[in-house]
Amino acid sequence: MAKVRRVPVAELQPGDLLARDVLSEDGRVLLSTGVRLNRNYIWQLRQHGVEAVYVPDTSPPKPAPELSLRLRREVTQELRQFTDGLRRTMEQATATVRLPELELDTSGIRRAVVGVVREVLTHPAAALPLQELRQADEYTLLHSVEVCLLSTMIGRAMGLQGSALVDLAMGALLHDLGKVGIPTAILNKPDRLTPEELEVMKRHTTLGWVLLREQPDLPPEVALVALQHHERWDGRGYPMGLAGEQIHLYARICTVADVYDALTADRVYRAGIHPTEALATMAGPMREMFDPKVLQTFMNAVEHVQRQGTA
């Protein structure tokens, strides 16, 4: 993959070549990869508030651990505010208000997701989980952020671009949104769930779909990720027992990211396993759960990122 460097818009010159798509705050592609800039294009970037773009570079890319850590914290905070607000709204709703009638303000979430996509497009290594943050933030929120980053990395490797990549990232970030309706005692139980509690937990997929499907500013694919991310390639998942390509591609991508992060994250009742062991488990005993193409793409992407990190 060609190396790129970040250039502030104020320093751009006519003739500079874009090495990455430039996205607006709402996820639209303003200018595509390969466009050669002129004065009008540079003016448009300023008008849209774009701070910097990426151009080809021959020098080695600098690692950005601080940027990656800051991004995670910003997205986690945005998601925390969003889910806390939704939970309060649900608690205050009267019996005459149906869940699909709750209109959610997703503008802040969308801005955060666009930031995720921009980061992963430029620094794929940013998608790999950071242990530093795991020690400080609650599992459910950070898990959603990590699944968003990993899903974006997979989507990028599978050729998704522009709004499609943003929609995937949005669905991945909100895949567990339905957990706002699950009792806290079950969500935070410091032990494995009983069969009865597990059935209650499973409702989060349908609840997330109900909350997201009627939102006017969200594409239907976002709600489908919430509904289908526990479906399995072999048909043994829930809530509908879908199999193969009956499951939306974005949900199949999210499933791989979801399981990988769940395996590698520390929980109260067990320690996470090493990333290498997690990949071996997913490619071995668990392989029938996943779309083979998505799983292989993910494994190749992780290997590529790790190889770059040791080069």
XYZ file of C-alpha atoms in Angstrom:
311
model
C 0.000 0.000 0.000
C 1.310 3.426 -0.956
C 2.495 5.611 1.896
C 0.717 8.888 2.567
C 1.231 11.993 4.660
C -1.232 14.389 6.260
C -1.129 17.940 4.909
C -3.114 20.865 6.395
C -5.477 22.397 3.851
C -3.762 25.756 4.401
C -0.540 24.253 3.003
C -2.034 22.598 -0.090
C -0.900 23.670 -3.525
C -2.592 23.309 -6.926
C -1.344 20.072 -8.451
C -1.247 18.113 -5.177
C -2.723 14.614 -5.544
C -5.221 13.149 -3.078
C -4.173 9.774 -1.676
C -7.391 9.208 0.300
C -11.068 10.084 -0.102
C -12.030 13.324 1.651
C -15.238 12.925 3.673
C -17.648 15.590 4.867
C -18.925 15.619 8.453
C -21.984 13.616 7.399
C -19.902 10.978 5.623
C -20.307 12.099 2.000
C -17.310 11.914 -0.322
C -16.268 15.479 -1.131
C -13.271 14.539 -3.271
C -12.135 11.073 -4.269
C -8.740 9.406 -4.141
C -6.680 10.309 -7.203
C -8.120 13.800 -7.710
C -5.478 16.382 -8.577
C -6.227 19.542 -6.655
C -6.770 22.953 -8.184
C -7.598 26.287 -6.534
C -11.343 25.624 -6.704
C -11.033 22.239 -4.991
C -8.852 23.726 -2.249
C -11.427 26.482 -1.726
C -14.192 23.862 -1.450
C -12.226 21.994 1.216
C -11.927 25.200 3.246
C -15.641 25.914 2.862
C -16.489 22.471 4.241
C -14.215 22.932 7.235
C -11.770 20.183 6.250
C -8.595 20.688 8.258
C -6.216 18.342 6.432
C -6.028 15.774 3.629
C -3.675 12.964 2.679
C -1.260 13.045 -0.242
C 1.292 10.462 -1.434
C 4.500 10.302 0.588
C 7.730 8.387 0.179
C 8.836 8.681 3.802
C 7.900 6.040 6.404
C 4.596 6.785 8.172
C 4.961 7.876 11.789
C 3.162 5.790 14.391
C 0.317 7.635 16.061
C -0.402 5.983 19.429
C -1.447 9.270 21.042
C -3.863 10.011 18.201
C -5.292 6.501 18.352
C -5.766 6.700 22.119
C -7.348 10.153 21.935
C -9.714 9.015 19.176
C -10.901 6.076 21.274
C -11.553 8.318 24.256
C -13.447 10.854 22.158
C -15.635 8.218 20.501
C -16.230 6.445 23.818
C -17.338 9.725 25.410
C -19.665 10.488 22.486
C -21.192 7.008 22.709
C -21.549 7.317 26.493
C -23.456 10.596 26.174
C -25.672 9.146 23.443
C -26.587 5.959 25.316
C -27.068 7.764 28.647
C -29.436 10.203 26.960
C -31.331 7.376 25.285
C -31.634 5.478 28.556
C -33.064 8.563 30.306
C -35.514 9.112 27.451
C -36.703 5.511 27.631
C -37.181 5.770 31.393
C -39.236 8.960 31.043
C -41.354 7.751 28.117
C -45.013 7.128 28.881
C -46.949 4.032 27.895
C -48.381 5.946 24.924
C -44.939 6.392 23.324
C -43.716 3.417 21.317
C -39.956 2.827 21.014
C -39.880 3.358 17.227
C -41.370 6.834 17.819
C -38.304 7.957 19.773
C -36.320 10.208 17.444
C -32.615 10.002 18.249
C -30.037 12.725 17.631
C -27.225 10.798 15.951
C -25.279 13.791 14.619
C -22.559 13.559 17.262
C -22.230 9.811 16.744
C -21.919 10.304 12.976
C -19.135 12.873 13.425
C -17.308 10.433 15.697
C -17.715 7.622 13.167
C -16.356 9.770 10.332
C -13.306 10.378 12.549
C -12.906 6.621 12.994
C -13.065 6.014 9.251
C -10.532 8.755 8.520
C -8.162 7.327 11.136
C -8.384 3.725 9.937
C -7.980 4.731 6.288
C -4.657 6.332 7.168
C -3.413 4.248 10.114
C -4.819 0.693 9.866
C -2.869 -0.226 13.004
C -5.157 2.120 14.944
C -7.887 -0.507 14.633
C -6.107 -3.051 16.839
C -7.279 -2.916 20.481
C -5.282 -0.854 22.985
C -4.794 -2.398 26.417
C -4.084 1.045 27.960
C -7.695 2.114 27.579
C -9.227 -1.191 28.634
C -8.063 -0.572 32.183
C -9.920 2.714 32.473
C -13.288 2.414 30.730
C -16.351 0.202 31.142
C -16.484 -2.895 28.949
C -19.691 -2.357 26.979
C -18.835 1.115 25.679
C -15.218 0.391 24.830
C -16.167 -2.924 23.249
C -18.463 -1.050 20.858
C -15.675 1.368 19.946
C -13.220 -1.466 19.311
C -15.778 -3.352 17.200
C -16.321 -0.168 15.202
C -12.584 0.222 14.547
C -12.069 -3.438 13.664
C -15.129 -3.514 11.399
C -13.870 -0.422 9.592
C -10.510 -2.095 9.055
C -12.219 -5.171 7.598
C -14.546 -3.104 5.430
C -11.633 -1.103 4.086
C -9.769 -4.306 3.233
C -12.878 -5.636 1.462
C -13.068 -2.559 -0.747
C -15.838 -0.567 0.937
C -15.453 3.173 0.457
C -17.064 6.493 1.319
C -20.599 6.376 2.696
C -20.642 2.557 2.659
C -17.671 2.469 5.036
C -19.279 5.116 7.248
C -22.561 3.162 7.372
C -20.680 -0.009 8.332
C -18.797 1.847 11.073
C -22.025 3.407 12.359
C -23.736 0.019 12.527
C -20.741 -1.500 14.305
C -20.555 1.321 16.861
C -24.275 0.963 17.633
C -24.482 -2.837 17.344
C -25.121 -3.272 21.076
C -27.401 -0.235 21.470
C -30.272 -2.501 22.524
C -28.440 -3.209 25.771
C -29.813 0.097 27.090
C -33.028 -1.862 27.657
C -31.395 -4.796 29.461
C -31.417 -4.725 33.303
C -28.161 -3.424 34.747
C -27.953 -6.418 37.075
C -27.652 -8.686 34.043
C -25.333 -6.412 32.069
C -22.904 -5.999 34.960
C -23.167 -9.455 36.504
C -19.640 -10.506 37.587
C -20.207 -14.119 36.552
C -21.591 -16.114 33.664
C -25.285 -15.617 32.933
C -27.852 -18.266 33.767
C -29.882 -19.696 30.847
C -32.804 -17.457 31.848
C -30.603 -14.357 32.020
C -29.061 -15.243 28.668
C -32.513 -15.248 27.064
C -33.104 -11.754 28.443
C -29.714 -10.612 27.133
C -30.529 -11.940 23.666
C -33.356 -9.415 23.414
C -30.820 -6.624 22.866
C -30.566 -7.495 19.168
C -34.271 -6.957 18.500
C -34.470 -3.915 20.769
C -31.526 -2.290 18.996
C -33.218 -2.892 15.657
C -36.488 -1.377 16.906
C -34.685 1.725 18.179
C -32.677 2.278 14.996
C -34.844 1.169 12.088
C -37.138 4.232 11.969
C -34.480 6.891 12.460
C -34.710 9.217 9.428
C -30.999 10.032 9.314
C -29.787 6.417 9.508
C -29.736 3.961 6.592
C -31.544 0.633 7.224
C -28.224 -1.238 7.198
C -27.334 0.289 10.579
C -30.396 -1.279 12.206
C -29.703 -4.597 10.475
C -26.249 -4.771 12.073
C -27.870 -4.383 15.500
C -30.414 -7.089 14.646
C -28.118 -9.611 12.950
C -24.688 -9.394 14.611
C -25.385 -12.590 16.589
C -26.526 -14.536 13.531
C -24.021 -17.162 12.411
C -22.848 -18.317 8.983
C -23.918 -21.890 9.823
C -27.418 -20.798 10.869
C -26.978 -21.428 14.591
C -27.228 -17.831 15.737
C -30.088 -15.622 16.920
C -32.612 -14.049 16.829
C -33.831 -15.539 13.516
C -31.399 -18.361 12.747
C -30.315 -16.821 9.437
C -27.470 -18.474 7.524
C -24.886 -17.545 4.907
C -25.711 -14.562 2.723
C -29.140 -14.229 4.301
C -27.156 -12.189 6.823
C -26.253 -8.678 5.677
C -22.575 -8.194 4.808
C -22.159 -5.446 7.405
C -23.487 -7.762 10.117
C -21.150 -10.556 8.963
C -18.233 -8.140 9.241
C -19.379 -6.942 12.659
C -19.663 -10.548 13.868
C -15.978 -11.211 13.192
C -14.933 -7.981 14.920
C -17.331 -8.597 17.821
C -16.077 -12.106 18.551
C -12.396 -11.168 18.202
C -12.681 -8.312 20.678
C -14.777 -10.406 23.071
C -12.130 -13.147 23.050
C -9.191 -10.806 23.643
C -10.792 -8.502 26.238
C -10.454 -9.099 29.965
C -13.762 -9.669 31.769
C -14.548 -9.888 35.460
C -15.054 -13.651 35.217
C -12.150 -14.483 32.867
C -8.983 -13.092 31.320
C -8.823 -12.327 27.624
C -6.737 -14.599 25.424
C -3.757 -13.548 23.307
C -4.637 -12.146 19.847
C -2.769 -14.978 18.118
C -4.743 -17.553 20.095
C -7.975 -15.707 19.330
C -7.301 -15.821 15.588
C -6.423 -19.515 15.788
C -9.642 -20.218 17.688
C -11.737 -18.288 15.177
C -10.090 -20.071 12.236
C -10.368 -23.454 13.972
C -13.158 -24.516 16.353
C -15.284 -21.416 15.679
C -14.786 -21.127 11.921
C -18.305 -22.229 10.949
C -19.701 -19.159 12.712
C -18.159 -16.755 10.219
C -18.337 -15.831 6.563
C -15.075 -17.441 5.332
C -14.230 -14.482 3.097
C -14.735 -11.952 5.888
C -12.704 -14.020 8.357
C -9.835 -14.475 5.904
C -9.857 -10.776 5.056
C -9.655 -9.935 8.752
C -6.793 -12.338 9.389
C -4.886 -10.993 6.392
C -5.448 -7.407 7.540
C -4.224 -8.141 11.067
C -1.156 -9.930 9.700
C -0.429 -7.018 7.364
C -0.709 -4.456 10.170
C 1.478 -6.510 12.503
C 4.067 -7.019 9.768
C 4.198 -3.272 9.142
C 4.645 -2.683 12.848
C 7.738 -4.881 12.981
C 9.244 -3.688 9.698
